[in-house]
XYZ file of C-alpha atoms in Angstrom:
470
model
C 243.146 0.450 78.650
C 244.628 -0.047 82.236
C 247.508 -1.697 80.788
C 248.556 2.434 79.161
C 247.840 3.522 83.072
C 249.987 1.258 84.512
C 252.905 2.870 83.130
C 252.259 5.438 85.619
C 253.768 4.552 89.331
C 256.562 2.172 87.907
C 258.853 5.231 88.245
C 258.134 5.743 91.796
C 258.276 1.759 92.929
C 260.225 0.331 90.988
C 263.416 2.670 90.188
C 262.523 4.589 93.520
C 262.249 3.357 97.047
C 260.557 4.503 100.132
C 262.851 7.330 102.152
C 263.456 5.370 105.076
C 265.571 3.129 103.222
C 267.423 4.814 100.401
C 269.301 7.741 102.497
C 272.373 6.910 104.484
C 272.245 8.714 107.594
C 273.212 12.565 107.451
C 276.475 14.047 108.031
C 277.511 16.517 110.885
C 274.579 18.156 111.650
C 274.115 22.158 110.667
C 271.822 24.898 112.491
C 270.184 25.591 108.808
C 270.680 23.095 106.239
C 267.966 24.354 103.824
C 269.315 28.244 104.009
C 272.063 27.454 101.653
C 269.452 25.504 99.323
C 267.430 28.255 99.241
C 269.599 31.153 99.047
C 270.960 29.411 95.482
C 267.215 28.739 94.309
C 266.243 32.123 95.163
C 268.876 33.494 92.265
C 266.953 31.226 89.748
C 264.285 33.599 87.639
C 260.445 31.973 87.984
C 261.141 29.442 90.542
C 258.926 29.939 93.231
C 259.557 27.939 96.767
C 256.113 26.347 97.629
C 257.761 24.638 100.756
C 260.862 23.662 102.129
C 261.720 20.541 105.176
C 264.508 18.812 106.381
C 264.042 14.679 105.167
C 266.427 12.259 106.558
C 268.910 14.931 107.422
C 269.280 16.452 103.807
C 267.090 19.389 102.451
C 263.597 18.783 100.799
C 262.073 21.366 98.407
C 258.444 21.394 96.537
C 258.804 23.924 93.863
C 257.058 25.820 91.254
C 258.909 26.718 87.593
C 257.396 29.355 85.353
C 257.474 27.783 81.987
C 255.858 29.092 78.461
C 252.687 26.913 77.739
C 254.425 27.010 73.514
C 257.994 27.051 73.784
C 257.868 28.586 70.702
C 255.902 31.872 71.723
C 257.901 31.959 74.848
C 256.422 35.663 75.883
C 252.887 34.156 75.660
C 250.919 32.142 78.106
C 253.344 31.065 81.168
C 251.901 28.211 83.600
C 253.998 27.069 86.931
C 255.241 23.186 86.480
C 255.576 21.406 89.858
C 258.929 19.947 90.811
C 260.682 18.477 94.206
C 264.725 18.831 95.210
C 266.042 16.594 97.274
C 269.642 18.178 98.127
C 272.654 16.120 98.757
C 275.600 18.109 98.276
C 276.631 20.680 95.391
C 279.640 18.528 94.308
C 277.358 15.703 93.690
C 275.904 14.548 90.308
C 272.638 15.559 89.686
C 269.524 12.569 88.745
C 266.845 14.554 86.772
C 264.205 12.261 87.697
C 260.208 12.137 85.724
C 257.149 9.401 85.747
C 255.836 10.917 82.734
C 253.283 12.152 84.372
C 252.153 13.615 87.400
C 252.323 13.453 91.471
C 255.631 14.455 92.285
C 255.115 15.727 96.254
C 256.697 13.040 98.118
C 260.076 12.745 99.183
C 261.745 9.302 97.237
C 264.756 8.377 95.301
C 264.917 6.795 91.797
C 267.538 4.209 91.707
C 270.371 6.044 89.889
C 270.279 8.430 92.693
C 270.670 6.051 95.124
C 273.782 4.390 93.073
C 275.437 7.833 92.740
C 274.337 9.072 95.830
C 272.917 12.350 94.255
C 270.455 15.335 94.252
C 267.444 14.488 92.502
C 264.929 16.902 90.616
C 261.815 15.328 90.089
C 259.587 17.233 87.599
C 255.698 16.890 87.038
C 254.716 16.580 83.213
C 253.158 18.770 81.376
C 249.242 18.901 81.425
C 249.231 16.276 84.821
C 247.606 17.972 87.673
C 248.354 21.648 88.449
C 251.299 21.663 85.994
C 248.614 22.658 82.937
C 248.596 25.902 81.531
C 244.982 27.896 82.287
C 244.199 27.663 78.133
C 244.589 23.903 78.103
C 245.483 24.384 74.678
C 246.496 21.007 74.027
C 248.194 21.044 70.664
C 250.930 22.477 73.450
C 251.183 18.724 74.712
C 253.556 17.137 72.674
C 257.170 15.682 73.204
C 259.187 18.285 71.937
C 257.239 21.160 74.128
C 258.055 18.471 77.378
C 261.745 18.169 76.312
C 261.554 22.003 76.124
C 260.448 22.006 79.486
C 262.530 19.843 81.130
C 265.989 21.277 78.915
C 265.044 24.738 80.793
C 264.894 23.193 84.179
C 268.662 21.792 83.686
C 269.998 24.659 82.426
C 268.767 27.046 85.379
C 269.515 24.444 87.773
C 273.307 24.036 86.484
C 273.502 27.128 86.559
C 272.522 27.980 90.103
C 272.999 25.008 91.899
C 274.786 21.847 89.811
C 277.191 22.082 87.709
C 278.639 18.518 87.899
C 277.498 15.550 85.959
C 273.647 14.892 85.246
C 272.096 12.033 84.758
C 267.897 11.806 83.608
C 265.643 8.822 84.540
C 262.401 7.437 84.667
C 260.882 4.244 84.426
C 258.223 3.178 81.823
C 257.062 6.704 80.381
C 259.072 8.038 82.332
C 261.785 6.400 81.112
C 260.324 7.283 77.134
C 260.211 10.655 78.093
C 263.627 10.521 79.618
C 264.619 9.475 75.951
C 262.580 12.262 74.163
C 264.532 15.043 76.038
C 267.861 13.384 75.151
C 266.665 13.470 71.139
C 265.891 16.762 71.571
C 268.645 18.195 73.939
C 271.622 15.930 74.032
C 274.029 17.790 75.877
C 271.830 18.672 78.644
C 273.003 15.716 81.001
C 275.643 13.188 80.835
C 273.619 9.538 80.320
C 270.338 8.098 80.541
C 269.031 5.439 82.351
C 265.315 4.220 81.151
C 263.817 1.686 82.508
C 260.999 -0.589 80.937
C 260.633 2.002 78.549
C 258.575 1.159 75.377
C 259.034 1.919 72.103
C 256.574 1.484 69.491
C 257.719 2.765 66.233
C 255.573 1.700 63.765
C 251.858 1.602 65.332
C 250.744 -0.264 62.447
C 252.857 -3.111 63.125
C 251.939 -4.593 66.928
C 254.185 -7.201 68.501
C 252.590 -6.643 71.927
C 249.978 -9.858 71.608
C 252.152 -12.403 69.933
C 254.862 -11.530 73.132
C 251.901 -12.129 75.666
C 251.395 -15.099 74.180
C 254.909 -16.812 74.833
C 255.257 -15.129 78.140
C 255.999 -17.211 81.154
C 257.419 -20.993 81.094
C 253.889 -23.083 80.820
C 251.838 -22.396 77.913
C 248.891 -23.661 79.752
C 249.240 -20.199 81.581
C 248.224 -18.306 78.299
C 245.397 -20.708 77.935
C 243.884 -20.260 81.031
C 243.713 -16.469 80.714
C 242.334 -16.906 76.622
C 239.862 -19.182 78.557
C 239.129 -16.791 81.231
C 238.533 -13.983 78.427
C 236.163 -16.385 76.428
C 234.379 -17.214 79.283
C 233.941 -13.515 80.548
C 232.419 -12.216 77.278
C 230.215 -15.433 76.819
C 228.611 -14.396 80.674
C 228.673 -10.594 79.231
C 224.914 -10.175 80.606
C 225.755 -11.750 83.929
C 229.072 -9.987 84.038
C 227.498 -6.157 82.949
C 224.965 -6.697 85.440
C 227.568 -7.545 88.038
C 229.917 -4.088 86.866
C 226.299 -2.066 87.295
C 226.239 -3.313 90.567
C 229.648 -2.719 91.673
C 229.439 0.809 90.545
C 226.187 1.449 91.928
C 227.890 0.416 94.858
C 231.210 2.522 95.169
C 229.390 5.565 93.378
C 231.271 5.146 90.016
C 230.247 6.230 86.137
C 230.955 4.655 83.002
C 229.662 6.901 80.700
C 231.958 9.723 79.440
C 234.862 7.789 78.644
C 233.820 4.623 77.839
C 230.255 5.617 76.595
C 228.896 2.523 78.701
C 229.522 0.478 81.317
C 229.400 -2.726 78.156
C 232.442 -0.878 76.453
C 234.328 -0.666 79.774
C 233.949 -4.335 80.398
C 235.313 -5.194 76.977
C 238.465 -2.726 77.695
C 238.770 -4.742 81.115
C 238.624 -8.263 79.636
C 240.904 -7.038 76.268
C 243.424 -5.752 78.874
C 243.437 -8.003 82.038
C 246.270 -10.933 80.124
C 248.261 -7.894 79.361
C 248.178 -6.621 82.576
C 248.590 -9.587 84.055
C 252.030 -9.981 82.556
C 252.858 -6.740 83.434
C 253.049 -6.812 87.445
C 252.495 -10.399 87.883
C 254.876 -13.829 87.782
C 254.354 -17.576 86.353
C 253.959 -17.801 89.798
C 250.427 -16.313 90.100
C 249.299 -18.825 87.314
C 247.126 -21.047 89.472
C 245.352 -17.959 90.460
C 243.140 -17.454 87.121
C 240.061 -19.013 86.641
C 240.632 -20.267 83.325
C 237.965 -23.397 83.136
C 234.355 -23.241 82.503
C 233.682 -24.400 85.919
C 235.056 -21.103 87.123
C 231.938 -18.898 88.621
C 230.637 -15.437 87.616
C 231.975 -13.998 90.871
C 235.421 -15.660 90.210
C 235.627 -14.581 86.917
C 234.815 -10.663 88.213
C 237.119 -10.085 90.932
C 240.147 -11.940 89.199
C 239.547 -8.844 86.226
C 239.387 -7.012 89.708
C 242.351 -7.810 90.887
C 244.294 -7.418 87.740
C 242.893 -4.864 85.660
C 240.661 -3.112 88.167
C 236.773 -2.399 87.548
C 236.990 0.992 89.360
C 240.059 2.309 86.763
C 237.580 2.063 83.627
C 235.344 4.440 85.935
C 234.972 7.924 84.406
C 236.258 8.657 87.839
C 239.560 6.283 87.351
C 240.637 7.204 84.116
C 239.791 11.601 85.021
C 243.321 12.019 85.902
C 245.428 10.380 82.883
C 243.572 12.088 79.411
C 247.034 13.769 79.106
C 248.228 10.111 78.869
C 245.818 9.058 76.175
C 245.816 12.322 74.277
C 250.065 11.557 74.097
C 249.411 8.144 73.085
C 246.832 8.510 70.415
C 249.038 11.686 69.141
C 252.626 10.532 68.690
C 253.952 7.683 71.223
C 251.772 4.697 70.178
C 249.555 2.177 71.374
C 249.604 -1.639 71.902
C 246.379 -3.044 69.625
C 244.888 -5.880 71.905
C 241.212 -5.859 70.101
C 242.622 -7.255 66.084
C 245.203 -9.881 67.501
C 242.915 -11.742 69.672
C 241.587 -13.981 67.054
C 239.997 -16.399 70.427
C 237.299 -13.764 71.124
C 236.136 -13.745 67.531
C 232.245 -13.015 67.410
C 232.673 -11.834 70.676
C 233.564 -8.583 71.017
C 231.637 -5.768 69.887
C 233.541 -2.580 69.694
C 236.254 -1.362 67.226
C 238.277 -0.016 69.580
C 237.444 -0.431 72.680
C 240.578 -0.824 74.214
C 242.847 1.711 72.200
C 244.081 4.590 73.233
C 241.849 7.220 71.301
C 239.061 5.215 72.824
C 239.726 7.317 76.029
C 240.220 11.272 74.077
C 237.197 13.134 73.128
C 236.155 13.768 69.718
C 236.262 17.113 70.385
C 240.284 17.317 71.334
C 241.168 14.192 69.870
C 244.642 14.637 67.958
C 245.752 14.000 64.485
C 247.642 11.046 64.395
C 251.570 11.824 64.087
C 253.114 8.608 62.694
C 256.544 9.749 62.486
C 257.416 11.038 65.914
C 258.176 7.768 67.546
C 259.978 6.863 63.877
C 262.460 10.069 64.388
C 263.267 9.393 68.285
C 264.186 5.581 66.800
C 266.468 7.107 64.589
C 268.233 9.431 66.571
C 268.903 6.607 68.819
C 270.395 4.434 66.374
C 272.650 7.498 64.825
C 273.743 8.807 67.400
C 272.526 7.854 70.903
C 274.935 7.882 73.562
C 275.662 6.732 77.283
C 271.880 4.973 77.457
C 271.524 2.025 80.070
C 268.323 0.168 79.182
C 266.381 -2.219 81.830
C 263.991 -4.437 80.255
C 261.972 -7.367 81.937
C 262.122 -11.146 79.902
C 257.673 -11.002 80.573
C 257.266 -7.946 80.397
C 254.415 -6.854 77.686
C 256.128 -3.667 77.050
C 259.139 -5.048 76.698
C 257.964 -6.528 73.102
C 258.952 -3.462 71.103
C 261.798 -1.570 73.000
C 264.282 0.974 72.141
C 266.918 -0.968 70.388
C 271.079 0.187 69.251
C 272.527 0.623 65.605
C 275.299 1.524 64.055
C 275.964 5.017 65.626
C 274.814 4.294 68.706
C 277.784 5.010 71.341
C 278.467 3.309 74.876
C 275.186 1.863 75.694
C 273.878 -0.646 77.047
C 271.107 -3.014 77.151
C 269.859 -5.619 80.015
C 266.944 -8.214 80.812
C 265.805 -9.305 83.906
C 265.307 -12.815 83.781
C 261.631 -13.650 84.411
C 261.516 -9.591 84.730
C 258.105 -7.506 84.888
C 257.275 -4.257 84.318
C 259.103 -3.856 87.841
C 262.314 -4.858 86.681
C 265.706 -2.779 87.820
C 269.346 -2.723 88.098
C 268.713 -4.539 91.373
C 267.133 -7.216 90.244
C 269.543 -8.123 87.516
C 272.036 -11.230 87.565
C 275.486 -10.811 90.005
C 277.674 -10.075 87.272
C 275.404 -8.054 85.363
C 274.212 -6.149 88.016
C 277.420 -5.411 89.136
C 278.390 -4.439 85.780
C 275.174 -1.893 85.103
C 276.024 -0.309 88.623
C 279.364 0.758 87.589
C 278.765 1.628 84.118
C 276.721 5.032 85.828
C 278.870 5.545 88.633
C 281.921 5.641 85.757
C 279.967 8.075 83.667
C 279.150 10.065 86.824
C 282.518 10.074 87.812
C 281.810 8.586 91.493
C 283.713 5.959 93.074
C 282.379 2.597 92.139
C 280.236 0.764 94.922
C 278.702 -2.182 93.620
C 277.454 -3.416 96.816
C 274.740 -0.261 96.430
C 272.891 -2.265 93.868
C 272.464 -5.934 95.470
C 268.822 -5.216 96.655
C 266.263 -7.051 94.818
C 263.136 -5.599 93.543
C 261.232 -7.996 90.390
C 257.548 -7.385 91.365
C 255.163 -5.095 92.087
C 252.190 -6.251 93.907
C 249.337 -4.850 91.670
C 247.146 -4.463 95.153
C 249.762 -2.218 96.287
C 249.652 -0.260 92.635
C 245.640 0.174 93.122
C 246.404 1.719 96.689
C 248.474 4.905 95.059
C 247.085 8.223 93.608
C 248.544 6.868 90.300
C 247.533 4.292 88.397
């Protein structure tokens, strides 16, 4: 289950960087540089300014956008969806910027708005955090409604503010919902740039396992983690004695999601190769304990590390039933449990690691099996100006959103060795080079290479586990 989580802060670290390093120092200086923001936002009907700052010379806005909980109904329910501005200039392009789910406060730029040098709108999803309409109502979460959403935020915003090129990003869901809007509203901005973004079209058909399973250059990798999972669920009354402990200890519950703290440790084991594939390296292979003389309290906190004991918490996983309810609804899951013919005998839940695992009976959705089928077609029919980043070991990168015949100036790359952090940046010279000014041609800047040589292929997963997101 942590490996649908970890989709989460990708947007954020790895197509995003910190602001003291992605904003060239600021221009002449002005008395006021936020007045001229904010007299243009003020014209925009239900936007409300919750603050407004000056960050790294250029103007910084949190904001609140009155949107119709059902698009459809659109004098019914309203809610207020959180998003942040950070302000450039007025003749620059525009990044529309999401994580797919929530936490949008800080001040950080994606990496297409650092290649552009643009503004950037980052917008909160639907149903994360304070962006949930009072009802909670969730047959309103759904794709379409989110598009819906995020279409209305362009189109006030070029109106107002931007009416230059637009580009919309995200990384991982964020990147998938990135996608969605462009199914659903084409027009509304120039190109997309998705990053790690997966695409599972056919949930009946799972490619996820048999890609962990070649991952990496040294097989004996894959059969030190098998081992490790064997040998975790052969300890399971030594190890479910050690999770009591350990949450016991740090005040945690695994009841309501889970339904016990036995089903949470299966999730953990089922999930910890995937995850590990996910933020880690080949080069982290000699850290799992993948031989029977590895001890109980080896075996615990290398799950720990990876997957994370405290995320299978009721507490961990409170934030992200948006997430699941999406999943089990229309976008998919990766099925871990039915492929891993080593733990035969050994695992006793159906589902312990699925998505719907996580929803409650009581909202759980009706399964939608042709949402993810129509985005797939759109995109081979008549996608256009898509730049795709994928990462060669990346789990999610074993069922991605792939070109056909209509599809129209896009593009496709693989880091080599690539995680789920993978990025323009990290990509080969040439390729790199050539991904860079792809978007600054379609944005109609002056090409600048030299933007993209930083480096980013990893994610420390300790660094993940320090975050609000998971």
């Amino acid at each position: 289950m942590r490996r649908f989580i970890r989709l989460a802060l990708v947007a954020a670290l790895v197509a995003g960087s910190a602001v003291t390093t992605s904003v060239a120092a600021p221009a002449v200086p002005v008395a006021d540089p936020v007045a001229e923001v904010t007299a243009k936002l003020q014209t925009i009907p239900g936007l409300r300014i919750e603050s407004s700052s000056v960050v790294a010379g250029k103007p910084f806005f949190v904001l609140q956008y009155t949107q119709p909980a059902d698009h459809k109904k659109p004098r019914g329910e309203k809610f207020e969806q959180r998003v942040t501005l950070w302000h450039r200039d007025f003749a620059r392009p525009t990044v529309l910027h999401t994580t797919g789910y929530g936490g949008v406060g800080g001040a950080f730029t994606s990496e297409p708005t650092r290649l552009v040098d643009g503004n950037q709108l980052n917008v909160e999803q639907r149903f994360f955090n304070a962006s949930t309409p009072a009802s909670q109502n969730w047959s309103k979460l759904n794709i379409w409604q989110a598009a819906t959403d995020q279409h209305r935020i362009v189109q006030a915003f070029k109106k107002a503010l931007y009416s230059g090129k637009w580009v919309n990003t995200g990384a991982s869901k964020g990147g998938m919902t990135s996608v969605y809007h462009r199914r659903f509203y084409p027009n509304d901005v120039d190109a997309t740039v998705a990053y790690v973004a997966p695409q599972d079209v056919d949930n009946r058909r799972d490619s996820y396992i048999s890609f962990i399973q070649e991952a990496g250059t040294d097989p004996a990798c894959n059969l030190a983690l098998r081992n490790m999972q064997r040998n975790t669920l052969l300890r399971r009354p030594a190890m479910l004695a050690k999770l009591k402990e350990y949450a016991a200890a740090n005040g945690l519950t695994y009841d309501s999601t889970f339904g016990s703290a036995d089903r949470a440790l299966e999730a953990a084991v089922l999930d910890t190769p995937f995850a590990f594939w996910q933020y880690s390296t080949q080069a982290s292979c000699p850290q799992v304990p993948g031989t029977a003389a590895a001890t109980d309290q080896q075996l615990f906190d290398f799950i720990d590390q990876i997957a994370g004991w405290s995320f299978y918490s009721d507490e961990g996983t409170e934030g992200f039933l948006p997430y699941y309810f999406q999943a089990t609804q229309q976008l998919n899951w990766p099925d871990v449990a039915s492929k891993t013919t080593w733990l035969k005998g050994l695992l006793h839940y159906r589902e312990a690691g699925d998505a719907p695992a996580a929803v409650p009976d009581s909202i759980e959705p009706r399964h939608e099996p042709f949402a993810m089928a129509d985005v797939d077609r759109w995109l081979k029919t008549s996608g256009k100006r898509m730049l795709f980043v994928y990462g060669e070991n990346d789990p999610w990168s074993a069922e991605k959103f792939e070109p056909g015949r209509g599809t129209r100036d896009s593009h496709w790359y693989t880091v080599p060795g690539g995680n789920h952090g993978s990025s323009i940046g990290a990509l080969p010279t040439a390729q790199r080079t050539e991904a860079t000014q792809i978007l600054q041609q379609w944005m109609g800047v002056a090409a600048n290479p030299a933007v993209a040589q930083t480096k980013t292929t990893t994610i420390d997963p300790g660094a993940l586990r320090q975050g609000g997101l998971r």
